[in-house]
Coordinates of N, CA and C in Angstrom, one line a residue:
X1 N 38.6 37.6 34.1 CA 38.1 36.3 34.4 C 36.5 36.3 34.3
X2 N 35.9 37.2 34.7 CA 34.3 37.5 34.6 C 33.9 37.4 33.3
X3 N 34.7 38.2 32.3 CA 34.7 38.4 31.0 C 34.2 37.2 30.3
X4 N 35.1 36.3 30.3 CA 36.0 35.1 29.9 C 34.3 33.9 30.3
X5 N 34.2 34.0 31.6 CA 33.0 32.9 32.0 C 32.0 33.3 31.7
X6 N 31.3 34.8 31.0 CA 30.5 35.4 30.4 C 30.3 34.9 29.5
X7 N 31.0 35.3 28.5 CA 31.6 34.8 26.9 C 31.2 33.1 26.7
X8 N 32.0 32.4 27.7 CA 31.4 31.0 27.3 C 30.3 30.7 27.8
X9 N 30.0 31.3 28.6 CA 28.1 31.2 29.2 C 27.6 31.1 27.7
X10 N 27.6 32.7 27.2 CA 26.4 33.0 26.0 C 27.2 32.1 25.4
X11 N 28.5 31.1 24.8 CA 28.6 30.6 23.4 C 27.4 29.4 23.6
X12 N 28.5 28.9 24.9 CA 27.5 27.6 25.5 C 25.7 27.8 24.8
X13 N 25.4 28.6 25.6 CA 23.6 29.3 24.9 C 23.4 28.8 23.8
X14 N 23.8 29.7 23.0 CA 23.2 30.3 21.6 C 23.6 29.2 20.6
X15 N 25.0 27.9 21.3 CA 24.9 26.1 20.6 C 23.8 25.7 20.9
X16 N 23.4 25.9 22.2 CA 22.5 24.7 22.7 C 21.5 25.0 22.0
X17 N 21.1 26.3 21.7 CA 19.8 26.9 20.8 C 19.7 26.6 19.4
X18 N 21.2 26.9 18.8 CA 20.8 26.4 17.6 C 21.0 24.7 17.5
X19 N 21.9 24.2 18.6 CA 21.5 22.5 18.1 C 20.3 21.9 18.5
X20 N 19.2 22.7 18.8 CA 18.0 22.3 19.5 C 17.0 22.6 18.3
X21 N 17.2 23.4 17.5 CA 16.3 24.1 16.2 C 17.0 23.0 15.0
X22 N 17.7 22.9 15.0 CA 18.6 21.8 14.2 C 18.0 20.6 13.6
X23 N 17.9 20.1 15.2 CA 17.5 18.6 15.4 C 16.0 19.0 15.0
X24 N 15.4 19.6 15.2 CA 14.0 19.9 15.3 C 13.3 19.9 13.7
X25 N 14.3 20.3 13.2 CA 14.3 20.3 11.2 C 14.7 19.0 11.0
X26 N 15.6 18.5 11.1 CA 16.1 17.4 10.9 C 15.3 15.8 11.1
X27 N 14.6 15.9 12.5 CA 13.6 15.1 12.4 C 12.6 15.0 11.9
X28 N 11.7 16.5 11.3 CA 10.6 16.7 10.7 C 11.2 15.7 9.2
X29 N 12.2 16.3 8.5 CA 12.7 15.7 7.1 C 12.9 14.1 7.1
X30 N 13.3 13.5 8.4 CA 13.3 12.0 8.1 C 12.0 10.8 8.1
X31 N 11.0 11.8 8.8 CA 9.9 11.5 8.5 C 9.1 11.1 7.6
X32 N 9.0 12.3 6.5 CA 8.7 12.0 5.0 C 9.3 11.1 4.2
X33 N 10.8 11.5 4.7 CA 12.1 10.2 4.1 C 11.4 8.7 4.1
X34 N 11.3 8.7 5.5 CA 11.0 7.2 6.1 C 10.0 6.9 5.6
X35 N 8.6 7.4 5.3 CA 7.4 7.5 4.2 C 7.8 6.7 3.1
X36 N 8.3 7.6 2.4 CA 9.0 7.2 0.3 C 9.7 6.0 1.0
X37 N 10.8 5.7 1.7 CA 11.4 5.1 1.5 C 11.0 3.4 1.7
X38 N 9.9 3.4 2.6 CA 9.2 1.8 2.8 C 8.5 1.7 1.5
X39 N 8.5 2.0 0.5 CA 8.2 1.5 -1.0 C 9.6 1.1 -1.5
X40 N 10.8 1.7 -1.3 CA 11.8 1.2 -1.6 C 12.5 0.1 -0.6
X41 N 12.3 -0.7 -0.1 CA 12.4 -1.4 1.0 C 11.3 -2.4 1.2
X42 N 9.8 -2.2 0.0 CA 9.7 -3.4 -0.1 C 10.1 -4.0 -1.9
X43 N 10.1 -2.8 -2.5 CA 10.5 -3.4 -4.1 C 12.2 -4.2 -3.7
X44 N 12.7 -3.8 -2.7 CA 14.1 -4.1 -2.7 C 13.4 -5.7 -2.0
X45 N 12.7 -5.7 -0.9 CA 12.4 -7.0 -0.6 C 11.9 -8.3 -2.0
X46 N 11.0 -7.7 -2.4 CA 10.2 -8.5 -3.8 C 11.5 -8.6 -4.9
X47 N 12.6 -7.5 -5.4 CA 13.4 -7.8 -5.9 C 14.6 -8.7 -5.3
X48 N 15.2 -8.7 -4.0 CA 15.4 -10.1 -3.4 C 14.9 -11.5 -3.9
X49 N 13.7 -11.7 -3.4 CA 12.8 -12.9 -3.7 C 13.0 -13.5 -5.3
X50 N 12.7 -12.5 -6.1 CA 12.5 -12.3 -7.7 C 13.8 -13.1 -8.2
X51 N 14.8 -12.3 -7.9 CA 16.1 -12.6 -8.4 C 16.9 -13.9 -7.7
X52 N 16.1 -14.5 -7.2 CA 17.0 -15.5 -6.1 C 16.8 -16.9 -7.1
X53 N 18.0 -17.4 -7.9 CA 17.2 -18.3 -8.8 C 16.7 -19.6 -7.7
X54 N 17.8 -19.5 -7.0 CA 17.5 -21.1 -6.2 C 16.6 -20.5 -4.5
X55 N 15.7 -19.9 -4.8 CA 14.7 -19.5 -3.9 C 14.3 -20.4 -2.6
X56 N 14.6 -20.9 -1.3 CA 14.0 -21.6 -0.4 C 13.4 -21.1 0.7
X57 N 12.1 -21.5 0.8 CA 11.2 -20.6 1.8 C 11.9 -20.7 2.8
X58 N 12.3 -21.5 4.0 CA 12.8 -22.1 4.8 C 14.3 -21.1 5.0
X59 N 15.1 -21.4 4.3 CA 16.5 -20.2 4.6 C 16.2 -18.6 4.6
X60 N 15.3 -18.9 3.7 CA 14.4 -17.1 4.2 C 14.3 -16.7 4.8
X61 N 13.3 -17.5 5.6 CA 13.1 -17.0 6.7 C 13.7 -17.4 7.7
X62 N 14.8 -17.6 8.0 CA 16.1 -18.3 8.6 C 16.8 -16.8 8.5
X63 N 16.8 -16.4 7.4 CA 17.3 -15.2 7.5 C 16.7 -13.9 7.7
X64 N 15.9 -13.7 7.5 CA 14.8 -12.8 7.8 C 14.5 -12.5 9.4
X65 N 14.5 -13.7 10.1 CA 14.8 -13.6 11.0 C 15.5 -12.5 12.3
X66 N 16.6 -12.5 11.5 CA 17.6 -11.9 12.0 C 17.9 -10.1 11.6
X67 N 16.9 -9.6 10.3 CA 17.1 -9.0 9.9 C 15.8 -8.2 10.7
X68 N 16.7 -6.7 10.8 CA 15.3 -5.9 11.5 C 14.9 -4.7 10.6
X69 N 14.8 -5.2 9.7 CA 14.0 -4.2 8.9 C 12.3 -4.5 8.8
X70 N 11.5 -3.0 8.9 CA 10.2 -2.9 9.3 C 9.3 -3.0 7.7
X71 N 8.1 -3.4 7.4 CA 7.2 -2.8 6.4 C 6.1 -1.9 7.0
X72 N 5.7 -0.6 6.4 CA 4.7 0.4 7.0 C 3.5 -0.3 6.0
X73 N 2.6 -1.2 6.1 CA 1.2 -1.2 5.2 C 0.3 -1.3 5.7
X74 N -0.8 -0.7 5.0 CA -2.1 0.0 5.8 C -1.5 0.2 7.0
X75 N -1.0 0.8 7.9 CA -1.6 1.7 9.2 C -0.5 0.6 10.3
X76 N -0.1 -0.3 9.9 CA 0.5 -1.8 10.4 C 2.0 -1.8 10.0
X77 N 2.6 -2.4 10.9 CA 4.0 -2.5 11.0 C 4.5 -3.7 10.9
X78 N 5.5 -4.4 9.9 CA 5.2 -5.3 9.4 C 6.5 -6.1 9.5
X79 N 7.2 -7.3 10.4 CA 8.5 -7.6 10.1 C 8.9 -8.1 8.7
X80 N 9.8 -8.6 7.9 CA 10.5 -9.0 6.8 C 9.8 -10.2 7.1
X81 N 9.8 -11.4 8.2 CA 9.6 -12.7 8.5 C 7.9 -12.5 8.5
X82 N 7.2 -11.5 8.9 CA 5.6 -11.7 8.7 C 5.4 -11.4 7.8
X83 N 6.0 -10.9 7.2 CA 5.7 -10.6 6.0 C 5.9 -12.0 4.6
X84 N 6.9 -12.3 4.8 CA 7.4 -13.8 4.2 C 6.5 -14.6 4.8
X85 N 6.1 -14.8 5.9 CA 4.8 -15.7 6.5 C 3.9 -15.0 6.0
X86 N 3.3 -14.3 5.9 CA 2.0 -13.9 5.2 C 2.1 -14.5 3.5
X87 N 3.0 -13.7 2.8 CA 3.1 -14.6 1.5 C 3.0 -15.8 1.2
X88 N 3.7 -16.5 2.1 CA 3.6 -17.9 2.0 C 2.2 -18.7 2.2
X89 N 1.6 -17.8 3.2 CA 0.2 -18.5 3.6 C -1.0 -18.1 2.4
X90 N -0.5 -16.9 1.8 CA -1.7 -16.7 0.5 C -1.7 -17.6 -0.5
X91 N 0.1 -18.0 -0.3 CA 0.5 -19.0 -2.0 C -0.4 -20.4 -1.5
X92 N -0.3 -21.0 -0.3 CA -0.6 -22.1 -0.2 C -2.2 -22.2 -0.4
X93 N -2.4 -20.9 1.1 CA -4.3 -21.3 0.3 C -5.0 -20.9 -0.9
X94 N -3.9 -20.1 -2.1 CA -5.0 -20.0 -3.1 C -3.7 -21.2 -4.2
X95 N -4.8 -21.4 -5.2 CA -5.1 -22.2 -6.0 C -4.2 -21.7 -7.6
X96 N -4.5 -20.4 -7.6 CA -4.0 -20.0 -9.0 C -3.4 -18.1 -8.1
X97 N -2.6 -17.9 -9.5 CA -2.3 -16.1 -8.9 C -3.3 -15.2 -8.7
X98 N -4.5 -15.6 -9.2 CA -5.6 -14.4 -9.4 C -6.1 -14.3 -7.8
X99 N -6.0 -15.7 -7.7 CA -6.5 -16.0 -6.2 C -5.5 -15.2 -4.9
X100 N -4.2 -15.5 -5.1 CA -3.1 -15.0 -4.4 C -3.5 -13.3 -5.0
X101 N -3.5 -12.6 -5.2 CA -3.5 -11.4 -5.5 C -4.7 -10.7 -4.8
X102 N -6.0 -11.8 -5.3 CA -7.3 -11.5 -4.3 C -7.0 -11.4 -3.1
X103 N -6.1 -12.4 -2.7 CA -6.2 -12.5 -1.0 C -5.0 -11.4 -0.7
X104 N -3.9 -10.7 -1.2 CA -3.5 -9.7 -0.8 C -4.0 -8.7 -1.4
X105 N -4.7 -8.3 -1.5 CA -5.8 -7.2 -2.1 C -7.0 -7.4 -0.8
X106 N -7.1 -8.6 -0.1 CA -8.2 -8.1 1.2 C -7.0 -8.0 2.1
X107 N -6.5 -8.2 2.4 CA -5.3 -8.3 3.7 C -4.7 -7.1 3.4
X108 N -4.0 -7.0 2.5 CA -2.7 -6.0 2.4 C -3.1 -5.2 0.8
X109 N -3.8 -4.1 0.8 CA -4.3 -3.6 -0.5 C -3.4 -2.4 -0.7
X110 N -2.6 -1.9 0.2 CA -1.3 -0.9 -0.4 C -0.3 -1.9 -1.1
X111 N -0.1 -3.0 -0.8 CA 1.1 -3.9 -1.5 C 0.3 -3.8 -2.6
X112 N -0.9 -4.0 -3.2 CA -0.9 -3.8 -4.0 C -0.6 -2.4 -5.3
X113 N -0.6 -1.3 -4.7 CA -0.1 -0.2 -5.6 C 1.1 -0.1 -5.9
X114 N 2.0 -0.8 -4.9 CA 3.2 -0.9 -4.9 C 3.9 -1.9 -5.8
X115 N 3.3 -3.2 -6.4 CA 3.8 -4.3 -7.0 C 2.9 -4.2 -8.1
X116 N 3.4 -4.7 -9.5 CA 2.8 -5.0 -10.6 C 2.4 -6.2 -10.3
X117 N 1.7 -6.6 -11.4 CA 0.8 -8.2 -11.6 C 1.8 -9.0 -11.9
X118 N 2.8 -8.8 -12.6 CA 3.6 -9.6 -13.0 C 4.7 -10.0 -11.9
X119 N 5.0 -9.1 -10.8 CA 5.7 -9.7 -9.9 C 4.8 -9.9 -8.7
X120 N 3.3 -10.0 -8.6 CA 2.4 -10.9 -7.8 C 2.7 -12.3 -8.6
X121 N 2.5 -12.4 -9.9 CA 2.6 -13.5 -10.5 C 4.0 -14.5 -9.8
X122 N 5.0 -13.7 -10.2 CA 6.5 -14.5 -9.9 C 6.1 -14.5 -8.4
X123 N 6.0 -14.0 -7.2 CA 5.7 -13.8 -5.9 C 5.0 -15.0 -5.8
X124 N 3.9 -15.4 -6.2 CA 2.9 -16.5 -5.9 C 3.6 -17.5 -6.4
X125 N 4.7 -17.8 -7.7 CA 5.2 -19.2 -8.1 C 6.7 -19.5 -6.9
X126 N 7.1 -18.2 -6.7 CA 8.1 -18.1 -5.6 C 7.8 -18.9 -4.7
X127 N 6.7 -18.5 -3.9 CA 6.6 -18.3 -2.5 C 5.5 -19.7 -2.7
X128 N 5.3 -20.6 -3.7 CA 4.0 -21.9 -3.6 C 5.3 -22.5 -4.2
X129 N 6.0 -22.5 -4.4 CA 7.5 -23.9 -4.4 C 8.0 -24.2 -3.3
X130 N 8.1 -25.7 -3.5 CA 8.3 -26.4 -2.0 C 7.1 -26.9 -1.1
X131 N 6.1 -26.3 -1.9 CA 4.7 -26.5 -0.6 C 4.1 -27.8 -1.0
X132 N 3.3 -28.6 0.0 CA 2.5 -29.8 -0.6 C 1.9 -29.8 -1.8
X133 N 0.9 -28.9 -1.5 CA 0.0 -28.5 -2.7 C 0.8 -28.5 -4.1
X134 N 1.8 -28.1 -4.1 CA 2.7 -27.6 -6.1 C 3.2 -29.2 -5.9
X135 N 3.6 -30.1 -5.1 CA 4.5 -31.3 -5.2 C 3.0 -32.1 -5.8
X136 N 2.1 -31.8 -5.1 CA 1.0 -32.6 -5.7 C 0.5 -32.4 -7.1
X137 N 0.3 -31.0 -7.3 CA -0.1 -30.3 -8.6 C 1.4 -30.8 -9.6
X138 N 2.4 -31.1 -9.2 CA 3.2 -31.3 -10.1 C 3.4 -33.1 -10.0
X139 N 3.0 -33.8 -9.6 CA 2.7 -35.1 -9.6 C 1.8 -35.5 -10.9
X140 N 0.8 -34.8 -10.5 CA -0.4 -35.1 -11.2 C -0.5 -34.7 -12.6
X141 N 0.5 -33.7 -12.7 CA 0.7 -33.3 -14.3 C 1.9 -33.5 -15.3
X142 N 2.4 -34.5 -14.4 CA 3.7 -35.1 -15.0 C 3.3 -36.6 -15.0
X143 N 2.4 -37.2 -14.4 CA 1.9 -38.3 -14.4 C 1.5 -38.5 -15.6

């Protein structure tokens, strides 16, 4: 019986030891993971947006809402919904894409490495549909 409660002492041990060195690797590797992977997690965001033919800001973030996925930019943690709020507010107060790109180039200058010009371009016509400003600019050039 001595034997017996010995034996499962040390197995007991020598699990708890190696499930303790385990975890201890295992967390180091999801770190770097988590790193790469908020670049794929925002191209999957921007390819959302992109692809959505009938795009409305409003159900977006209706849904977005609910979703808890994070963006890591500059040093800042970033929800799906501030982040959709932030876009939205660059489209409205600039004027043209060069302008929208400036203004996430002072705010948010890793989104820029991460996105081409050409889907800042579609991002700014996205995210400035629906707004006063384009109902007006599209008034006035259909007039």
């Amino acid at each position: 019986m001595k034997t017996l409660i010995l034996t499962f002492t040390l197995l007991a041990y020598s699990v708890s030891i190696y499930a303790q060195d385990y975890a201890a690797v295992s967390n180091s590797s999801s770190r770097t993971e988590h790193k790469v992977s908020d670049y794929g997690q925002l191209s999957h965001f921007t390819s959302n947006v992109l692809l959505d033919e009938e795009f409305k800001y409003r159900q977006f973030l209706k849904k977005s809402k609910s979703s808890k996925v994070n963006f890591h930019l500059d040093g800042q943690t970033i929800t799906k919904r501030e982040l959709a709020k932030s876009l939205r507010k660059a489209a409205i107060k600039s004027e043209n894409s060069r302008e929208f790109q400036k203004f996430l180039k002072n705010n948010y200058p890793q989104l820029m490495s991460v996105l081409s010009e050409k889907e800042m371009e579609l991002l700014y016509e996205k995210f400035r549909k629906g707004t006063f400003n384009s109902y007006i600019q599209d008034l006035a050039e259909n007039w």
